[in-house]
Short mmCIF file of C-alpha atoms in Angstrom, two decimals:
data_model
loop_
_atom_site.label_atom_id
_atom_site.label_comp_id
_atom_site.label_asym_id
_atom_site.label_seq_id
_atom_site.Cartn_x
_atom_site.Cartn_y
_atom_site.Cartn_z
CA UNK A 1 142.25 154.91 125.37
CA UNK A 2 141.35 151.64 126.74
CA UNK A 3 143.36 148.79 125.11
CA UNK A 4 141.05 145.84 123.64
CA UNK A 5 142.28 142.86 121.59
CA UNK A 6 139.99 140.78 119.48
CA UNK A 7 140.82 137.54 117.70
CA UNK A 8 141.82 137.72 113.98
CA UNK A 9 140.26 135.14 111.70
CA UNK A 10 143.57 133.70 110.50
CA UNK A 11 144.97 133.64 114.03
CA UNK A 12 146.67 136.11 116.16
CA UNK A 13 145.04 139.22 117.77
CA UNK A 14 144.00 142.79 116.59
CA UNK A 15 144.64 145.50 118.99
CA UNK A 16 141.87 148.20 119.41
CA UNK A 17 142.11 151.67 121.30
CA UNK A 18 138.58 152.75 122.61
CA UNK A 19 138.60 156.29 123.27
CA UNK A 20 136.48 157.76 126.35
CA UNK A 21 133.12 159.05 125.37
CA UNK A 22 134.36 162.60 125.37
CA UNK A 23 137.27 161.83 123.16
CA UNK A 24 135.12 159.99 120.86
CA UNK A 25 132.62 162.94 120.68
CA UNK A 26 135.74 165.19 119.73
CA UNK A 27 137.11 162.85 117.23
CA UNK A 28 133.75 162.44 115.54
CA UNK A 29 133.23 166.42 115.34
CA UNK A 30 136.85 166.55 113.82
CA UNK A 31 135.99 163.84 111.39
CA UNK A 32 132.76 165.56 110.20
CA UNK A 33 134.53 168.77 109.43
CA UNK A 34 137.79 167.13 108.07
CA UNK A 35 136.38 164.61 105.92
CA UNK A 36 134.67 166.75 103.17
CA UNK A 37 137.79 168.84 102.99
CA UNK A 38 140.25 165.94 102.64
CA UNK A 39 138.43 163.04 101.21
CA UNK A 40 137.99 164.47 97.72
CA UNK A 41 141.65 164.62 97.14
CA UNK A 42 142.26 160.99 97.77
CA UNK A 43 142.94 158.74 94.80
CA UNK A 44 140.01 157.01 93.05
CA UNK A 45 141.65 153.65 93.65
CA UNK A 46 141.26 153.95 97.54
CA UNK A 47 138.16 152.33 98.85
CA UNK A 48 138.46 151.85 102.39
CA UNK A 49 136.68 153.99 105.15
CA UNK A 50 135.21 156.63 102.60
CA UNK A 51 131.80 157.99 102.07
CA UNK A 52 129.75 156.11 99.38
CA UNK A 53 132.44 153.43 99.12
CA UNK A 54 132.51 149.87 99.91
CA UNK A 55 134.82 146.67 99.80
CA UNK A 56 132.47 145.40 97.02
CA UNK A 57 133.61 148.56 94.81
CA UNK A 58 137.38 147.47 95.35
CA UNK A 59 136.47 143.92 94.31
CA UNK A 60 134.48 144.92 91.50
CA UNK A 61 137.40 147.27 90.31
CA UNK A 62 139.89 144.47 90.73
CA UNK A 63 137.64 142.04 88.49
CA UNK A 64 137.55 144.63 85.81
CA UNK A 65 141.36 144.86 85.70
CA UNK A 66 141.83 141.08 85.60
CA UNK A 67 139.19 141.04 82.86
CA UNK A 68 141.17 143.50 80.73
CA UNK A 69 144.23 141.10 80.88
CA UNK A 70 146.07 142.01 83.77
CA UNK A 71 146.84 138.63 85.04
CA UNK A 72 149.61 139.03 87.47
CA UNK A 73 148.92 140.74 90.80
CA UNK A 74 151.28 142.33 93.16
CA UNK A 75 149.51 141.61 96.57
CA UNK A 76 150.69 143.88 99.40
CA UNK A 77 149.91 143.70 103.08
CA UNK A 78 151.49 145.77 105.54
CA UNK A 79 152.75 144.69 108.79
CA UNK A 80 150.77 145.71 111.82
CA UNK A 81 149.94 148.94 109.75
CA UNK A 82 147.83 150.76 112.43
CA UNK A 83 150.40 149.96 115.08
CA UNK A 84 153.28 151.27 113.32
CA UNK A 85 152.15 154.75 111.91
CA UNK A 86 154.77 157.22 112.54
CA UNK A 87 153.24 160.36 114.42
CA UNK A 88 155.71 162.71 112.95
CA UNK A 89 155.39 161.89 109.26
CA UNK A 90 151.54 161.52 109.69
CA UNK A 91 151.28 165.15 111.37
CA UNK A 92 153.59 166.58 108.69
CA UNK A 93 151.27 164.95 105.91
CA UNK A 94 148.28 166.23 107.67
CA UNK A 95 149.71 169.75 108.01
CA UNK A 96 150.24 170.01 104.24
CA UNK A 97 146.47 169.53 103.84
CA UNK A 98 145.06 171.57 106.87
CA UNK A 99 146.37 174.85 107.64
CA UNK A 100 145.14 175.00 111.23
CA UNK A 101 147.33 174.90 114.36
CA UNK A 102 144.75 174.14 116.73
CA UNK A 103 143.37 171.17 114.70
CA UNK A 104 146.93 169.68 114.28
CA UNK A 105 147.73 170.28 118.20
CA UNK A 106 144.43 168.47 118.86
CA UNK A 107 145.19 165.41 116.25
CA UNK A 108 148.63 165.34 117.97
CA UNK A 109 147.18 165.06 121.32
CA UNK A 110 144.93 162.21 120.32
CA UNK A 111 147.96 160.27 118.90
CA UNK A 112 149.98 160.73 122.04
CA UNK A 113 147.33 159.83 124.39
CA UNK A 114 148.47 156.37 125.14
CA UNK A 115 146.55 153.38 126.15
CA UNK A 116 145.38 152.03 129.34
CA UNK A 117 145.70 148.19 130.00
CA UNK A 118 144.68 146.37 133.15
CA UNK A 119 144.76 149.80 134.95
CA UNK A 120 148.32 150.87 133.69
CA UNK A 121 148.72 153.59 131.19
CA UNK A 122 151.24 152.79 128.39
CA UNK A 123 152.70 155.73 126.44
CA UNK A 124 152.98 155.52 122.66
CA UNK A 125 155.38 156.91 120.27
CA UNK A 126 153.76 155.44 117.18
CA UNK A 127 150.42 153.86 115.83
CA UNK A 128 147.00 155.17 115.47
CA UNK A 129 145.00 152.36 117.11
CA UNK A 130 141.76 151.12 115.49
CA UNK A 131 138.61 151.92 117.28
CA UNK A 132 138.63 155.81 117.08
CA UNK A 133 136.43 157.48 114.64
CA UNK A 134 139.37 159.55 113.32
CA UNK A 135 141.81 156.69 112.77
CA UNK A 136 140.72 155.50 109.26
CA UNK A 137 140.77 159.14 107.95
CA UNK A 138 144.38 159.57 109.21
CA UNK A 139 145.43 156.21 107.86
CA UNK A 140 144.37 157.04 104.40
CA UNK A 141 146.14 160.51 104.54
CA UNK A 142 149.18 158.47 105.21
CA UNK A 143 148.60 156.01 102.49
CA UNK A 144 147.41 158.55 99.87
CA UNK A 145 150.88 159.39 99.10
CA UNK A 146 151.62 155.99 97.69
CA UNK A 147 148.29 155.99 95.88
CA UNK A 148 149.06 159.08 94.09
CA UNK A 149 152.56 157.86 93.04
CA UNK A 150 151.08 154.65 91.76
CA UNK A 151 148.47 156.91 89.93
CA UNK A 152 151.04 159.12 88.24
CA UNK A 153 152.79 156.03 86.86
CA UNK A 154 149.63 154.67 85.35
CA UNK A 155 149.21 151.38 87.40
CA UNK A 156 145.77 149.71 87.81
CA UNK A 157 145.14 149.07 91.51
CA UNK A 158 142.81 148.81 94.19
CA UNK A 159 143.39 149.63 97.84
CA UNK A 160 141.16 148.97 100.94
CA UNK A 161 142.80 150.07 104.09
CA UNK A 162 146.28 148.59 104.24
CA UNK A 163 145.36 145.62 101.79
CA UNK A 164 146.64 146.83 98.12
CA UNK A 165 146.43 144.84 94.95
CA UNK A 166 148.30 146.07 91.88
CA UNK A 167 147.55 144.54 88.51
CA UNK A 168 149.97 144.24 85.74
CA UNK A 169 150.61 142.18 82.65
CA UNK A 170 153.71 140.27 83.47
CA UNK A 171 155.77 139.20 86.32
CA UNK A 172 158.84 141.16 85.41
CA UNK A 173 156.63 144.27 85.72
CA UNK A 174 155.15 142.98 89.12
CA UNK A 175 158.60 142.85 90.47
CA UNK A 176 159.46 146.27 89.56
CA UNK A 177 156.27 147.54 91.42
CA UNK A 178 156.93 145.46 94.46
CA UNK A 179 160.49 147.28 94.62
CA UNK A 180 158.90 150.64 93.96
CA UNK A 181 156.45 149.97 96.89
CA UNK A 182 159.15 148.97 99.19
CA UNK A 183 160.80 152.28 98.50
CA UNK A 184 157.78 154.21 99.12
CA UNK A 185 156.51 152.52 102.22
CA UNK A 186 160.20 152.66 103.62
CA UNK A 187 159.87 156.59 103.29
CA UNK A 188 156.69 156.31 105.47
CA UNK A 189 158.61 153.92 107.98
CA UNK A 190 156.01 151.09 107.15
CA UNK A 191 157.06 147.70 106.42
CA UNK A 192 155.56 144.97 104.03
CA UNK A 193 154.58 141.80 105.51
CA UNK A 194 156.42 139.38 103.40
CA UNK A 195 154.67 136.42 104.50
CA UNK A 196 151.43 137.77 103.13
CA UNK A 197 152.65 139.72 100.11
CA UNK A 198 153.69 138.30 96.79
CA UNK A 199 153.85 138.84 93.09
CA UNK A 200 152.03 135.98 91.13
CA UNK A 201 149.05 134.99 89.31
CA UNK A 202 145.95 136.50 90.25
CA UNK A 203 144.22 133.23 90.14
CA UNK A 204 145.00 131.61 93.49
CA UNK A 205 145.42 134.89 95.59
CA UNK A 206 142.42 136.40 97.40
CA UNK A 207 141.37 139.99 97.83
CA UNK A 208 139.04 141.06 100.58
CA UNK A 209 137.79 137.53 100.97
CA UNK A 210 137.21 137.08 96.99
CA UNK A 211 139.26 135.29 94.59
CA UNK A 212 138.87 135.06 90.62
CA UNK A 213 138.38 132.38 88.11
CA UNK A 214 137.68 132.24 84.39
CA UNK A 215 134.32 130.61 83.18
CA UNK A 216 133.54 129.37 79.71
CA UNK A 217 133.87 132.19 77.10
CA UNK A 218 136.65 134.03 79.05
CA UNK A 219 134.53 136.05 81.49
CA UNK A 220 136.48 136.56 84.77
CA UNK A 221 134.21 135.80 87.83
CA UNK A 222 134.30 136.15 91.57
CA UNK A 223 134.23 133.26 93.99
CA UNK A 224 134.58 133.35 97.78
CA UNK A 225 138.27 132.63 98.63
CA UNK A 226 138.95 129.01 100.29
CA UNK A 227 140.03 130.52 103.48
CA UNK A 228 137.09 133.05 103.57
CA UNK A 229 134.79 129.99 103.12
CA UNK A 230 136.06 128.34 106.27
CA UNK A 231 135.75 131.63 107.99
CA UNK A 232 132.13 131.93 106.51
CA UNK A 233 130.94 128.71 107.88
CA UNK A 234 132.52 129.58 111.38
CA UNK A 235 130.70 132.68 111.45
CA UNK A 236 127.37 131.18 110.21
CA UNK A 237 127.73 128.62 112.99
CA UNK A 238 128.13 131.58 115.52
CA UNK A 239 125.30 133.44 114.25
CA UNK A 240 122.88 130.18 114.16
CA UNK A 241 123.93 128.66 117.52
CA UNK A 242 120.57 127.19 119.25
CA UNK A 243 121.80 128.17 122.81
CA UNK A 244 122.03 131.93 122.62
CA UNK A 245 118.45 132.62 123.30
CA UNK A 246 117.77 134.96 120.42
CA UNK A 247 114.42 134.99 118.27
CA UNK A 248 114.25 133.64 114.83
CA UNK A 249 113.88 137.19 113.63
CA UNK A 250 117.03 138.61 115.37
CA UNK A 251 119.08 135.48 113.85
CA UNK A 252 117.64 135.82 110.47
CA UNK A 253 118.38 139.72 110.67
CA UNK A 254 122.09 139.23 111.58
CA UNK A 255 122.81 136.25 109.00
CA UNK A 256 121.21 138.67 106.35
CA UNK A 257 123.71 141.31 107.08
CA UNK A 258 126.53 138.87 106.87
CA UNK A 259 125.61 137.05 104.11
CA UNK A 260 125.00 139.98 101.83
CA UNK A 261 128.95 140.67 101.77
CA UNK A 262 129.46 137.57 99.69
CA UNK A 263 126.78 138.48 97.13
CA UNK A 264 129.30 138.92 94.25
CA UNK A 265 130.12 135.31 94.34
CA UNK A 266 129.23 133.44 91.20
CA UNK A 267 129.97 129.81 91.98
CA UNK A 268 126.33 128.21 92.26
CA UNK A 269 127.61 124.66 92.74
CA UNK A 270 129.71 125.43 95.82
CA UNK A 271 126.91 127.88 97.33
CA UNK A 272 124.18 125.06 96.81
CA UNK A 273 125.52 122.63 99.70
CA UNK A 274 126.24 125.72 101.82
CA UNK A 275 122.70 127.24 101.25
CA UNK A 276 121.04 123.88 102.28
CA UNK A 277 123.43 123.51 105.33
CA UNK A 278 122.37 127.10 106.48
CA UNK A 279 118.68 126.44 106.24
CA UNK A 280 119.45 123.14 108.14
CA UNK A 281 120.77 125.14 110.96
CA UNK A 282 117.70 127.41 110.92
CA UNK A 283 115.23 124.49 111.05
CA UNK A 284 117.08 123.29 113.93
CA UNK A 285 116.81 126.54 115.82
CA UNK A 286 112.94 126.71 114.99
CA UNK A 287 112.40 123.04 116.34
CA UNK A 288 114.35 124.06 119.62
CA UNK A 289 112.38 127.18 120.01
CA UNK A 290 109.07 125.18 119.57
CA UNK A 291 110.70 123.01 122.22
CA UNK A 292 107.78 120.65 123.31
CA UNK A 293 106.35 117.95 120.79
CA UNK A 294 102.65 119.39 121.39
CA UNK A 295 103.80 122.79 120.30
CA UNK A 296 105.60 121.39 117.34
CA UNK A 297 102.66 119.49 116.39
CA UNK A 298 100.40 122.62 116.54
CA UNK A 299 102.96 125.10 114.83
CA UNK A 300 103.49 122.44 112.05
CA UNK A 301 99.80 122.27 111.38
CA UNK A 302 99.56 126.17 111.23
CA UNK A 303 102.43 125.91 108.54
CA UNK A 304 100.32 123.66 106.43
CA UNK A 305 101.65 120.19 107.42
CA UNK A 306 99.52 117.10 107.39
CA UNK A 307 98.76 115.40 110.75
CA UNK A 308 100.90 112.50 109.74
CA UNK A 309 103.96 114.65 109.23
CA UNK A 310 103.21 116.64 112.25
CA UNK A 311 102.96 113.74 114.44
CA UNK A 312 106.18 112.12 113.31
CA UNK A 313 108.12 115.36 113.62
CA UNK A 314 106.77 115.92 117.06
CA UNK A 315 107.48 112.57 118.26
CA UNK A 316 111.20 113.04 117.67
CA UNK A 317 111.00 116.30 119.44
CA UNK A 318 114.35 116.26 121.16
CA UNK A 319 116.50 115.43 118.38
CA UNK A 320 116.62 118.74 116.82
CA UNK A 321 119.42 118.53 114.29
CA UNK A 322 118.43 115.00 112.79
CA UNK A 323 114.80 116.00 112.82
CA UNK A 324 115.42 119.29 110.81
CA UNK A 325 116.91 117.38 107.94
CA UNK A 326 113.99 114.90 107.52
CA UNK A 327 110.10 115.35 106.90
CA UNK A 328 110.08 118.91 108.24
CA UNK A 329 111.77 119.96 105.07
CA UNK A 330 108.53 119.54 103.28
CA UNK A 331 106.83 122.02 105.60
CA UNK A 332 109.76 124.81 106.60
CA UNK A 333 110.59 125.02 102.92
CA UNK A 334 112.63 127.90 101.08
CA UNK A 335 109.43 129.84 100.85
CA UNK A 336 108.88 129.73 104.49
CA UNK A 337 112.26 131.09 105.12
CA UNK A 338 111.90 133.78 102.40
CA UNK A 339 108.82 135.07 104.28
CA UNK A 340 110.87 135.41 107.46
CA UNK A 341 113.78 137.33 105.25
CA UNK A 342 116.33 134.70 105.53
CA UNK A 343 118.92 135.26 102.91
CA UNK A 344 119.59 132.85 99.92
CA UNK A 345 123.30 132.08 98.64
CA UNK A 346 122.09 131.07 95.14
#
């Protein structure tokens, strides 16, 4: 596999292993046969990389647990999980589910294939690098053992990939769960990331980009976590750059897909400012694409602007950012962007 690294939102790098086209085809074929056989045996509390399951489902489940009164969370994050999967343990767990020596040999060959970096092949004795179609299923096979044990003990939890939150009624109960998890993960030769894991109040912790708060009347609602808001603004900036040469339709479509992830957030006051800021950026893109004052004048008239408004905007044609927060707001309104399919935050 070819080694590729991508930046993480909170710093550092994530390692990917990109298989060759032939290997990707084989892995996809394996996945299509194995997933229908193995997936139904997984815990109902596992939401990552499964058919008809999304991160939103995990967040909604977590919200329900908090609403029921479980206000202490055991927030567990595994340290470099995909890079530290033990091959022997994984193959042993897979063999319990699939009685086919040919399949087992093929999966073992995939795990042992190593990675190529700068033309040099590096052997691997552990890890199932992200990037291959089969890796998510193998990860769930390994982690399902912990899920099943938590389920047997009656704990309420939600796991998405290596990010798991267990909801309990007291801090003492949470500490017992953390000690249990340390033993269970140690059997799999996995290590809990102590800097990102903790036992504490569910309010103030984040799960899959969301955090929880209590509204009047005691209803638990979702909000976008503070760190996720910063990442949100940075990503919107990337998607709405005026120098990439993309059409407005392309920009709106990518923005729509990204913003849809945060539709569970119920914080209208915070979103109102972000919504206006996002449309400010879209208006600036539109002005730059019209470019010349004569084009701006003509297009604004088509949009229903008066001659006076069109003249004043066109006279300031090169100041896209400041111009997009003035009179043009009376022409390129929310309704205008609704027709283009632009997402709304509120």
